[in-house]
Structures are given as C-alpha cells and as structure tokens.
Tab-separated table of N, CA and C in Angstrom:
chain	number	residue	atom	x	y	z
A	1	MET	N	87.454	123.624	46.636
A	1	MET	CA	88.813	123.156	46.775
A	1	MET	C	89.668	123.809	45.709
A	2	SER	N	90.911	123.938	46.057
A	2	SER	CA	91.826	124.583	45.118
A	2	SER	C	92.248	123.582	44.046
A	3	GLU	N	92.788	124.120	42.997
A	3	GLU	CA	93.261	123.324	41.865
A	3	GLU	C	94.389	122.383	42.288
A	4	LEU	N	95.250	122.827	43.194
A	4	LEU	CA	96.380	122.025	43.668
A	4	LEU	C	95.894	120.784	44.422
A	5	VAL	N	94.897	120.930	45.273
A	5	VAL	CA	94.373	119.808	46.044
A	5	VAL	C	93.734	118.774	45.109
A	6	LEU	N	92.984	119.227	44.115
A	6	LEU	CA	92.364	118.316	43.153
A	6	LEU	C	93.416	117.544	42.358
A	7	THR	N	94.467	118.208	41.953
A	7	THR	CA	95.545	117.553	41.204
A	7	THR	C	96.241	116.509	42.071
A	8	LEU	N	96.493	116.840	43.348
A	8	LEU	CA	97.131	115.879	44.248
A	8	LEU	C	96.219	114.676	44.512
A	9	LEU	N	94.929	114.894	44.647
A	9	LEU	CA	93.993	113.786	44.828
A	9	LEU	C	93.962	112.882	43.593
A	10	ARG	N	93.973	113.478	42.414
A	10	ARG	CA	93.993	112.691	41.178
A	10	ARG	C	95.272	111.860	41.078
A	11	LEU	N	96.407	112.456	41.399
A	11	LEU	CA	97.683	111.732	41.358
A	11	LEU	C	97.703	110.608	42.392
A	12	GLY	N	97.191	110.875	43.586
A	12	GLY	CA	97.134	109.837	44.618
A	12	GLY	C	96.247	108.673	44.189
A	13	PHE	N	95.121	108.989	43.580
A	13	PHE	CA	94.225	107.945	43.091
A	13	PHE	C	94.881	107.130	41.979
A	14	LEU	N	95.605	107.793	41.099
A	14	LEU	CA	96.317	107.124	40.015
A	14	LEU	C	97.401	106.194	40.563
A	15	VAL	N	98.141	106.645	41.566
A	15	VAL	CA	99.172	105.808	42.196
A	15	VAL	C	98.520	104.602	42.869
A	16	LEU	N	97.398	104.800	43.515
A	16	LEU	CA	96.683	103.706	44.163
A	16	LEU	C	96.224	102.661	43.140
A	17	LEU	N	95.688	103.111	42.019
A	17	LEU	CA	95.251	102.180	40.978
A	17	LEU	C	96.425	101.381	40.412
A	18	TRP	N	97.538	102.059	40.127
A	18	TRP	CA	98.701	101.360	39.564
A	18	TRP	C	99.314	100.392	40.571
A	19	SER	N	99.286	100.733	41.843
A	19	SER	CA	99.815	99.791	42.842
A	19	SER	C	98.917	98.555	42.929
A	20	LEU	N	97.611	98.728	42.778
A	20	LEU	CA	96.695	97.596	42.759
A	20	LEU	C	96.981	96.687	41.560
A	21	VAL	N	97.218	97.264	40.400
A	21	VAL	CA	97.556	96.484	39.204
A	21	VAL	C	98.863	95.729	39.416
A	22	LEU	N	99.855	96.378	39.986
A	22	LEU	CA	101.153	95.750	40.228
A	22	LEU	C	101.029	94.576	41.200
A	23	VAL	N	100.283	94.753	42.276
A	23	VAL	CA	100.091	93.673	43.247
A	23	VAL	C	99.371	92.492	42.584
A	24	THR	N	98.383	92.775	41.753
A	24	THR	CA	97.653	91.718	41.051
A	24	THR	C	98.578	90.922	40.140
A	25	VAL	N	99.435	91.601	39.395
A	25	VAL	CA	100.375	90.927	38.496
A	25	VAL	C	101.352	90.058	39.286
A	26	VAL	N	101.865	90.555	40.393
A	26	VAL	CA	102.811	89.788	41.211
A	26	VAL	C	102.144	88.529	41.764
A	27	VAL	N	100.927	88.650	42.255
A	27	VAL	CA	100.218	87.494	42.811
A	27	VAL	C	99.927	86.467	41.714
A	28	LEU	N	99.496	86.911	40.555
A	28	LEU	CA	99.221	85.988	39.456
A	28	LEU	C	100.481	85.265	38.999
A	29	ARG	N	101.591	85.971	38.893
A	29	ARG	CA	102.855	85.327	38.495
A	29	ARG	C	103.258	84.262	39.502
A	30	ARG	N	103.135	84.572	40.779
A	30	ARG	CA	103.517	83.617	41.814
A	30	ARG	C	102.612	82.385	41.768
A	31	ASP	N	101.313	82.584	41.582
A	31	ASP	CA	100.380	81.460	41.535
A	31	ASP	C	100.585	80.596	40.299
A	32	LEU	N	100.888	81.209	39.173
A	32	LEU	CA	101.080	80.442	37.948
A	32	LEU	C	102.373	79.649	37.965
A	33	ARG	N	103.370	80.092	38.684
A	33	ARG	CA	104.646	79.391	38.741
A	33	ARG	C	104.705	78.360	39.854
A	34	ALA	N	103.706	78.306	40.709
A	34	ALA	CA	103.698	77.338	41.814
A	34	ALA	C	103.500	75.940	41.251
A	35	PRO	N	104.170	74.929	41.813
A	35	PRO	CA	103.967	73.563	41.333
A	35	PRO	C	102.549	73.095	41.616
A	36	ARG	N	102.046	72.222	40.759
A	36	ARG	CA	100.669	71.745	40.896
A	36	ARG	C	100.455	70.961	42.177
A	37	ASP	N	101.465	70.214	42.561
A	37	ASP	CA	101.294	69.371	43.733
A	37	ASP	C	101.857	70.025	44.984
A	38	ALA	N	101.833	71.365	45.025
A	38	ALA	CA	102.354	72.072	46.196
A	38	ALA	C	101.487	71.748	47.409
A	39	ARG	N	102.120	71.635	48.521
A	39	ARG	CA	101.384	71.333	49.744
A	39	ARG	C	100.687	72.586	50.248
A	40	PRO	N	99.545	72.420	50.887
A	40	PRO	CA	98.857	73.593	51.428
A	40	PRO	C	99.678	74.228	52.545
A	41	LEU	N	99.434	75.518	52.762
A	41	LEU	CA	100.181	76.241	53.775
A	41	LEU	C	99.774	75.835	55.186
A	42	VAL	N	98.584	75.284	55.342
A	42	VAL	CA	98.111	74.863	56.653
A	42	VAL	C	98.504	73.406	56.855
A	43	ALA	N	99.127	73.121	57.960
A	43	ALA	CA	99.559	71.751	58.229
A	43	ALA	C	98.364	70.886	58.582
A	44	ALA	N	98.419	69.632	58.163
A	44	ALA	CA	97.358	68.684	58.493
A	44	ALA	C	97.466	68.318	59.963
A	45	PRO	N	96.341	68.092	60.627
A	45	PRO	CA	96.406	67.731	62.045
A	45	PRO	C	97.102	66.383	62.222
A	46	VAL	N	97.904	66.287	63.254
A	46	VAL	CA	98.619	65.056	63.560
A	46	VAL	C	97.733	64.211	64.455
A	47	PRO	N	97.483	62.947	64.066
A	47	PRO	CA	96.626	62.120	64.913
A	47	PRO	C	97.315	61.811	66.231
A	48	ARG	N	96.546	61.856	67.307
A	48	ARG	CA	97.101	61.559	68.630
A	48	ARG	C	97.136	60.050	68.807
A	49	THR	N	98.215	59.591	69.398
A	49	THR	CA	98.348	58.157	69.629
A	49	THR	C	98.537	57.911	71.107
A	50	SER	N	98.211	56.706	71.505
A	50	SER	CA	98.508	56.344	72.883
A	50	SER	C	99.996	56.042	72.952
A	51	GLY	N	100.521	55.713	74.096
A	51	GLY	CA	101.948	55.501	74.265
A	51	GLY	C	102.469	54.245	73.579
A	52	ARG	N	101.587	53.446	72.967
A	52	ARG	CA	102.024	52.197	72.345
A	52	ARG	C	102.623	52.459	70.966
A	53	PRO	N	103.607	51.645	70.579
A	53	PRO	CA	104.171	51.813	69.242
A	53	PRO	C	103.155	51.405	68.180
A	54	ALA	N	103.263	52.032	67.032
A	54	ALA	CA	102.331	51.746	65.951
A	54	ALA	C	102.639	50.392	65.335
A	55	LYS	N	101.591	49.737	64.822
A	55	LYS	CA	101.777	48.452	64.161
A	55	LYS	C	102.399	48.694	62.794
A	56	ALA	N	103.162	47.740	62.356
A	56	ALA	CA	103.773	47.839	61.032
A	56	ALA	C	102.677	47.752	59.980
A	57	ALA	N	102.863	48.496	58.910
A	57	ALA	CA	101.883	48.483	57.838
A	57	ALA	C	101.886	47.123	57.159
A	58	LYS	N	100.712	46.708	56.690
A	58	LYS	CA	100.618	45.426	56.005
A	58	LYS	C	101.353	45.527	54.673
A	59	PRO	N	102.081	44.492	54.307
A	59	PRO	CA	102.755	44.528	53.012
A	59	PRO	C	101.727	44.495	51.892
A	60	ARG	N	102.106	45.085	50.770
A	60	ARG	CA	101.209	45.114	49.624
A	60	ARG	C	100.966	43.701	49.126
A	61	THR	N	99.726	43.398	48.854
A	61	THR	CA	99.406	42.059	48.364
A	61	THR	C	99.707	41.945	46.879
A	62	GLU	N	99.664	43.062	46.172
A	62	GLU	CA	99.946	43.030	44.744
A	62	GLU	C	101.451	43.083	44.536
A	63	LYS	N	101.993	42.019	43.972
A	63	LYS	CA	103.430	41.966	43.736
A	63	LYS	C	103.717	42.481	42.340
A	64	PRO	N	104.839	43.170	42.161
A	64	PRO	CA	105.164	43.623	40.817
A	64	PRO	C	105.407	42.425	39.911
A	65	ALA	N	104.934	42.558	38.698
A	65	ALA	CA	105.080	41.457	37.757
A	65	ALA	C	106.528	41.332	37.308
A	66	LYS	N	106.916	40.098	37.038
A	66	LYS	CA	108.271	39.863	36.543
A	66	LYS	C	108.319	40.258	35.075
A	67	PRO	N	109.476	40.739	34.603
A	67	PRO	CA	109.559	41.118	33.206
A	67	PRO	C	109.307	39.911	32.306
A	68	SER	N	108.503	40.112	31.311
A	68	SER	CA	108.158	39.042	30.393
A	68	SER	C	109.278	38.837	29.386
A	69	ARG	N	109.497	37.581	29.024
A	69	ARG	CA	110.541	37.297	28.032
A	69	ARG	C	110.066	37.662	26.637
A	70	THR	N	108.752	37.647	26.411
A	70	THR	CA	108.230	37.951	25.088
A	70	THR	C	107.711	39.377	24.993
A	71	GLY	N	107.500	40.025	26.097
A	71	GLY	CA	106.942	41.373	26.106
A	71	GLY	C	107.990	42.431	25.814
A	72	PRO	N	107.594	43.684	25.915
A	72	PRO	CA	108.516	44.786	25.648
A	72	PRO	C	109.685	44.783	26.621
A	73	ARG	N	110.856	45.090	26.107
A	73	ARG	CA	112.051	45.121	26.941
A	73	ARG	C	112.675	46.501	27.021
A	74	SER	N	112.251	47.405	26.132
A	74	SER	CA	112.873	48.730	26.154
A	74	SER	C	111.899	49.802	25.691
A	75	LEU	N	112.221	51.006	26.087
A	75	LEU	CA	111.500	52.201	25.682
A	75	LEU	C	112.499	53.037	24.901
A	76	VAL	N	112.197	53.355	23.640
A	76	VAL	CA	113.142	54.029	22.759
A	76	VAL	C	112.597	55.402	22.388
A	77	VAL	N	113.451	56.423	22.480
A	77	VAL	CA	113.080	57.768	22.043
A	77	VAL	C	113.271	57.813	20.530
A	78	VAL	N	112.173	58.024	19.776
A	78	VAL	CA	112.253	58.020	18.317
A	78	VAL	C	112.253	59.424	17.715
A	79	GLU	N	111.757	60.414	18.444
A	79	GLU	CA	111.769	61.805	17.973
A	79	GLU	C	112.062	62.726	19.139
A	80	GLY	N	112.716	63.833	18.836
A	80	GLY	CA	113.016	64.820	19.864
A	80	GLY	C	114.502	64.938	20.104
A	81	PRO	N	114.891	65.805	21.027
A	81	PRO	CA	116.310	66.057	21.281
A	81	PRO	C	117.069	64.832	21.788
A	82	LEU	N	116.388	63.873	22.395
A	82	LEU	CA	117.055	62.681	22.932
A	82	LEU	C	116.862	61.469	22.030
A	83	ALA	N	116.591	61.683	20.729
A	83	ALA	CA	116.335	60.582	19.797
A	83	ALA	C	117.473	59.572	19.849
A	84	GLY	N	117.098	58.297	19.890
A	84	GLY	CA	118.085	57.226	19.952
A	84	GLY	C	118.335	56.709	21.353
A	85	THR	N	117.859	57.415	22.359
A	85	THR	CA	118.045	56.976	23.745
A	85	THR	C	117.195	55.731	23.999
A	86	VAL	N	117.801	54.730	24.616
A	86	VAL	CA	117.100	53.483	24.924
A	86	VAL	C	117.053	53.319	26.441
A	87	ILE	N	115.855	53.080	26.965
A	87	ILE	CA	115.676	52.851	28.399
A	87	ILE	C	115.254	51.396	28.577
A	88	PRO	N	116.112	50.569	29.190
A	88	PRO	CA	115.716	49.176	29.418
A	88	PRO	C	114.598	49.108	30.460
A	89	LEU	N	113.633	48.249	30.207
A	89	LEU	CA	112.502	48.108	31.121
A	89	LEU	C	112.734	46.935	32.054
A	90	GLY	N	112.511	47.154	33.315
A	90	GLY	CA	112.602	46.100	34.325
A	90	GLY	C	111.279	46.029	35.051
A	91	THR	N	111.336	46.020	36.370
A	91	THR	CA	110.100	46.016	37.156
A	91	THR	C	109.805	47.392	37.733
A	92	ALA	N	110.790	48.293	37.704
A	92	ALA	CA	110.607	49.629	38.276
A	92	ALA	C	109.842	50.529	37.309
A	93	ASP	N	109.119	51.485	37.871
A	93	ASP	CA	108.406	52.466	37.064
A	93	ASP	C	109.397	53.355	36.332
A	94	VAL	N	108.970	53.862	35.171
A	94	VAL	CA	109.756	54.822	34.403
A	94	VAL	C	108.999	56.139	34.459
A	95	THR	N	109.658	57.188	34.960
A	95	THR	CA	109.017	58.500	35.027
A	95	THR	C	109.615	59.402	33.966
A	96	LEU	N	108.763	60.223	33.365
A	96	LEU	CA	109.175	61.143	32.313
A	96	LEU	C	108.841	62.559	32.747
A	97	GLY	N	109.770	63.485	32.550
A	97	GLY	CA	109.515	64.874	32.898
A	97	GLY	C	110.789	65.676	32.984
A	98	ARG	N	110.647	66.930	33.364
A	98	ARG	CA	111.805	67.824	33.470
A	98	ARG	C	112.484	67.753	34.821
A	99	ALA	N	111.871	67.131	35.804
A	99	ALA	CA	112.461	67.043	37.147
A	99	ALA	C	113.746	66.219	37.092
A	100	PRO	N	114.761	66.627	37.855
A	100	PRO	CA	116.034	65.906	37.822
A	100	PRO	C	115.941	64.471	38.325
A	101	ASP	N	114.906	64.131	39.094
A	101	ASP	CA	114.790	62.762	39.587
A	101	ASP	C	113.969	61.863	38.663
A	102	SER	N	113.601	62.352	37.477
A	102	SER	CA	112.877	61.533	36.509
A	102	SER	C	113.820	60.500	35.905
A	103	THR	N	113.260	59.368	35.485
A	103	THR	CA	114.069	58.350	34.815
A	103	THR	C	114.608	58.899	33.507
A	104	LEU	N	113.753	59.560	32.727
A	104	LEU	CA	114.170	60.226	31.496
A	104	LEU	C	113.916	61.716	31.687
A	105	VAL	N	114.997	62.475	31.852
A	105	VAL	CA	114.883	63.915	32.085
A	105	VAL	C	114.771	64.604	30.729
A	106	LEU	N	113.655	65.298	30.510
A	106	LEU	CA	113.386	65.955	29.240
A	106	LEU	C	113.700	67.439	29.339
A	107	ASP	N	114.532	67.921	28.442
A	107	ASP	CA	114.818	69.352	28.362
A	107	ASP	C	113.863	69.921	27.317
A	108	ASP	N	112.613	70.088	27.718
A	108	ASP	CA	111.538	70.411	26.793
A	108	ASP	C	110.582	71.380	27.472
A	109	ASP	N	110.346	72.519	26.840
A	109	ASP	CA	109.445	73.519	27.414
A	109	ASP	C	107.996	73.036	27.471
A	110	TYR	N	107.646	72.041	26.673
A	110	TYR	CA	106.273	71.557	26.630
A	110	TYR	C	106.034	70.378	27.576
A	111	ALA	N	107.063	69.960	28.297
A	111	ALA	CA	106.925	68.866	29.261
A	111	ALA	C	106.846	69.448	30.665
A	112	SER	N	106.058	68.819	31.516
A	112	SER	CA	105.945	69.234	32.915
A	112	SER	C	107.066	68.601	33.730
A	113	ASN	N	107.269	69.083	34.944
A	113	ASN	CA	108.300	68.499	35.808
A	113	ASN	C	108.046	67.014	36.028
A	114	ASN	N	106.860	66.665	36.426
A	114	ASN	CA	106.459	65.261	36.582
A	114	ASN	C	105.341	65.026	35.583
A	115	HIS	N	105.706	64.647	34.374
A	115	HIS	CA	104.759	64.614	33.270
A	115	HIS	C	103.948	63.315	33.229
A	116	SER	N	104.646	62.178	33.155
A	116	SER	CA	103.933	60.906	33.075
A	116	SER	C	104.767	59.778	33.662
A	117	ARG	N	104.080	58.652	33.903
A	117	ARG	CA	104.745	57.482	34.483
A	117	ARG	C	104.330	56.254	33.684
A	118	ILE	N	105.310	55.397	33.421
A	118	ILE	CA	105.045	54.124	32.758
A	118	ILE	C	105.330	53.040	33.785
A	119	SER	N	104.337	52.216	34.068
A	119	SER	CA	104.501	51.181	35.086
A	119	SER	C	103.936	49.862	34.577
A	120	GLN	N	104.406	48.796	35.182
A	120	GLN	CA	103.939	47.476	34.800
A	120	GLN	C	102.831	47.050	35.755
A	121	VAL	N	101.670	46.735	35.186
A	121	VAL	CA	100.516	46.312	35.967
A	121	VAL	C	99.994	45.008	35.365
A	122	ASN	N	99.992	43.972	36.177
A	122	ASN	CA	99.505	42.657	35.744
A	122	ASN	C	100.155	42.189	34.444
A	123	GLY	N	101.442	42.422	34.302
A	123	GLY	CA	102.189	41.926	33.150
A	123	GLY	C	102.160	42.808	31.921
A	124	SER	N	101.401	43.898	31.931
A	124	SER	CA	101.398	44.796	30.775
A	124	SER	C	101.825	46.190	31.225
A	125	TRP	N	102.331	46.967	30.295
A	125	TRP	CA	102.815	48.312	30.605
A	125	TRP	C	101.687	49.311	30.446
A	126	VAL	N	101.580	50.208	31.425
A	126	VAL	CA	100.504	51.199	31.469
A	126	VAL	C	101.123	52.580	31.624
A	127	VAL	N	100.645	53.538	30.828
A	127	VAL	CA	101.126	54.914	30.938
A	127	VAL	C	100.057	55.737	31.650
A	128	THR	N	100.513	56.584	32.576
A	128	THR	CA	99.620	57.432	33.363
A	128	THR	C	100.098	58.870	33.264
A	129	ASP	N	99.195	59.774	32.915
A	129	ASP	CA	99.521	61.196	32.907
A	129	ASP	C	99.463	61.690	34.348
A	130	LEU	N	100.491	62.418	34.774
A	130	LEU	CA	100.573	62.874	36.163
A	130	LEU	C	100.092	64.312	36.326
A	131	GLY	N	99.041	64.684	35.606
A	131	GLY	CA	98.490	66.033	35.716
A	131	GLY	C	99.290	67.051	34.936
A	132	SER	N	99.865	66.649	33.822
A	132	SER	CA	100.687	67.563	33.029
A	132	SER	C	99.831	68.640	32.373
A	133	THR	N	100.471	69.747	32.050
A	133	THR	CA	99.759	70.865	31.437
A	133	THR	C	99.380	70.564	29.991
A	134	ASN	N	100.324	70.041	29.204
A	134	ASN	CA	100.097	69.819	27.782
A	134	ASN	C	99.655	68.405	27.443
A	135	GLY	N	99.524	67.558	28.429
A	135	GLY	CA	98.978	66.229	28.210
A	135	GLY	C	99.990	65.199	27.748
A	136	THR	N	99.590	63.950	27.871
A	136	THR	CA	100.350	62.805	27.381
A	136	THR	C	99.511	62.178	26.283
A	137	TRP	N	100.157	61.833	25.177
A	137	TRP	CA	99.447	61.358	24.000
A	137	TRP	C	99.907	59.950	23.642
A	138	VAL	N	98.973	59.055	23.370
A	138	VAL	CA	99.274	57.710	22.887
A	138	VAL	C	98.634	57.580	21.514
A	139	ASP	N	99.472	57.370	20.500
A	139	ASP	CA	99.004	57.271	19.107
A	139	ASP	C	98.065	58.423	18.745
A	140	ARG	N	98.494	59.633	18.994
A	140	ARG	CA	97.789	60.877	18.639
A	140	ARG	C	96.472	61.094	19.380
A	141	ALA	N	96.262	60.369	20.468
A	141	ALA	CA	95.062	60.562	21.289
A	141	ALA	C	95.506	60.938	22.699
A	142	ARG	N	94.967	62.046	23.206
A	142	ARG	CA	95.319	62.494	24.555
A	142	ARG	C	94.687	61.559	25.579
A	143	ILE	N	95.478	61.175	26.582
A	143	ILE	CA	94.958	60.253	27.593
A	143	ILE	C	94.641	61.013	28.873
A	144	SER	N	93.637	60.531	29.595
A	144	SER	CA	93.287	61.144	30.878
A	144	SER	C	93.225	60.100	31.990
A	145	THR	N	93.255	58.841	31.611
A	145	THR	CA	93.244	57.746	32.580
A	145	THR	C	94.423	56.831	32.278
A	146	PRO	N	94.819	55.984	33.220
A	146	PRO	CA	95.896	55.034	32.928
A	146	PRO	C	95.538	54.206	31.691
A	147	THR	N	96.458	54.174	30.725
A	147	THR	CA	96.202	53.558	29.431
A	147	THR	C	97.240	52.489	29.131
A	148	PRO	N	96.807	51.283	28.729
A	148	PRO	CA	97.774	50.244	28.366
A	148	PRO	C	98.590	50.673	27.151
A	149	LEU	N	99.847	50.288	27.155
A	149	LEU	CA	100.768	50.645	26.079
A	149	LEU	C	101.259	49.354	25.444
A	150	ALA	N	100.999	49.171	24.149
A	150	ALA	CA	101.401	47.957	23.449
A	150	ALA	C	102.693	48.202	22.679
A	151	VAL	N	103.337	47.116	22.287
A	151	VAL	CA	104.570	47.210	21.505
A	151	VAL	C	104.271	47.946	20.202
A	152	GLY	N	105.104	48.923	19.874
A	152	GLY	CA	104.953	49.682	18.641
A	152	GLY	C	104.116	50.942	18.774
A	153	GLN	N	103.361	51.080	19.835
A	153	GLN	CA	102.569	52.296	20.017
A	153	GLN	C	103.491	53.454	20.356
A	154	GLN	N	103.123	54.644	19.875
A	154	GLN	CA	103.938	55.819	20.147
A	154	GLN	C	103.339	56.629	21.286
A	155	LEU	N	104.229	57.077	22.154
A	155	LEU	CA	103.876	57.871	23.323
A	155	LEU	C	104.521	59.235	23.150
A	156	LYS	N	103.726	60.301	23.200
A	156	LYS	CA	104.261	61.650	23.008
A	156	LYS	C	104.157	62.435	24.304
A	157	VAL	N	105.305	62.967	24.729
A	157	VAL	CA	105.407	63.793	25.927
A	157	VAL	C	106.120	65.067	25.497
A	158	GLY	N	105.391	66.183	25.436
A	158	GLY	CA	105.999	67.414	24.935
A	158	GLY	C	106.377	67.230	23.477
A	159	ARG	N	107.650	67.486	23.151
A	159	ARG	CA	108.136	67.290	21.780
A	159	ARG	C	108.836	65.949	21.606
A	160	THR	N	108.827	65.141	22.630
A	160	THR	CA	109.528	63.861	22.604
A	160	THR	C	108.543	62.732	22.315
A	161	VAL	N	108.912	61.867	21.371
A	161	VAL	CA	108.085	60.715	21.020
A	161	VAL	C	108.861	59.454	21.383
A	162	LEU	N	108.204	58.567	22.135
A	162	LEU	CA	108.828	57.320	22.574
A	162	LEU	C	108.029	56.143	22.032
A	163	GLU	N	108.689	54.996	21.971
A	163	GLU	CA	108.038	53.793	21.470
A	163	GLU	C	108.452	52.603	22.322
A	164	LEU	N	107.494	51.742	22.599
A	164	LEU	CA	107.752	50.524	23.364
A	164	LEU	C	108.222	49.454	22.384
A	165	ARG	N	109.382	48.834	22.666
A	165	ARG	CA	109.938	47.828	21.752
A	165	ARG	C	110.333	46.576	22.496
A	166	ARG	N	110.416	45.473	21.753
A	166	ARG	CA	110.841	44.181	22.315
A	166	ARG	C	112.331	44.121	22.439
C-alpha cells in the first residue's frame, strides 16, 4: 500500500476513536444529570377492566395526628443562607430541597431537588431522606431510615441546619 493510503487509514481510525470518546462523554453527562426518580422509557402495562366502574379506594385507616400542644410547633433554620426562617408545623408534611414545590426551597448546591421530608407519625416528628446524594444528617449522624426528630435536635440538609423547636 502506498504511504497516502496508510496515512488516510490512520486518520480515519483516529477520527473513529475520538467520535467514540465524544459519544461516551455525551451519554455519561445525560445519565448523570437525569433525575433519580425518572420514569422508565417503557410504559407499564395497563390492566384490562371489564365494563364496570372501579370501586372507590378504601380510605386510609391511619389518621394524621393532631398537633400536640406540648410538642414541637416550628422548624427553625439556624445555619445557612436562610438562617432565621421559621416554618410553623401543622399536620402537613414539610419537604426540603431545591425543587420549587418544596416547603422550604433551598438554594444550595449540596441539596438534592427532593432531599428530605419531615412528617408526623403517631404524634412524633420523623425525618426521612428521599434518596439524596449528600445525605440527611441528624445530630452529625447520617440517616438512612426514617428517624424520629426530638426538640432541640439539629437536622442538616446540604449547608442548611434546622432545629425542631416548641
């Protein structure tokens, strides 16, 4: 083979290798930026029903607890960009994260969109990590399961530290 053909083959091989690297980088970037709870691309099968209307779902037997007069009444941001913010606690869940529909929207690079949830279960407040990247911390311990939150305990989400108060 001539020198020209060998040079063209080498250049073609080099272009092929670089295009493979570029495609790999693009795919990795797209996968890393995808939300954790993204739905699969394949739709779930729809169950077939007869012509009858569906029965109404049974109401939940577990009723939300009423706010306690002696228990915690507020969640206070003690450290971070939103320091001093007070969130009154009622019966509704409090969600923390960067998503605009969160109860407390955090402008924090270390917080996930849906980072954690604080809910009332059987009269006590429980914090649950919602699969965040950097974790949810209660009194300097990373939590992986729903954890009870007592008055005065500190909850860390990203760079924001919150405290349950009466």
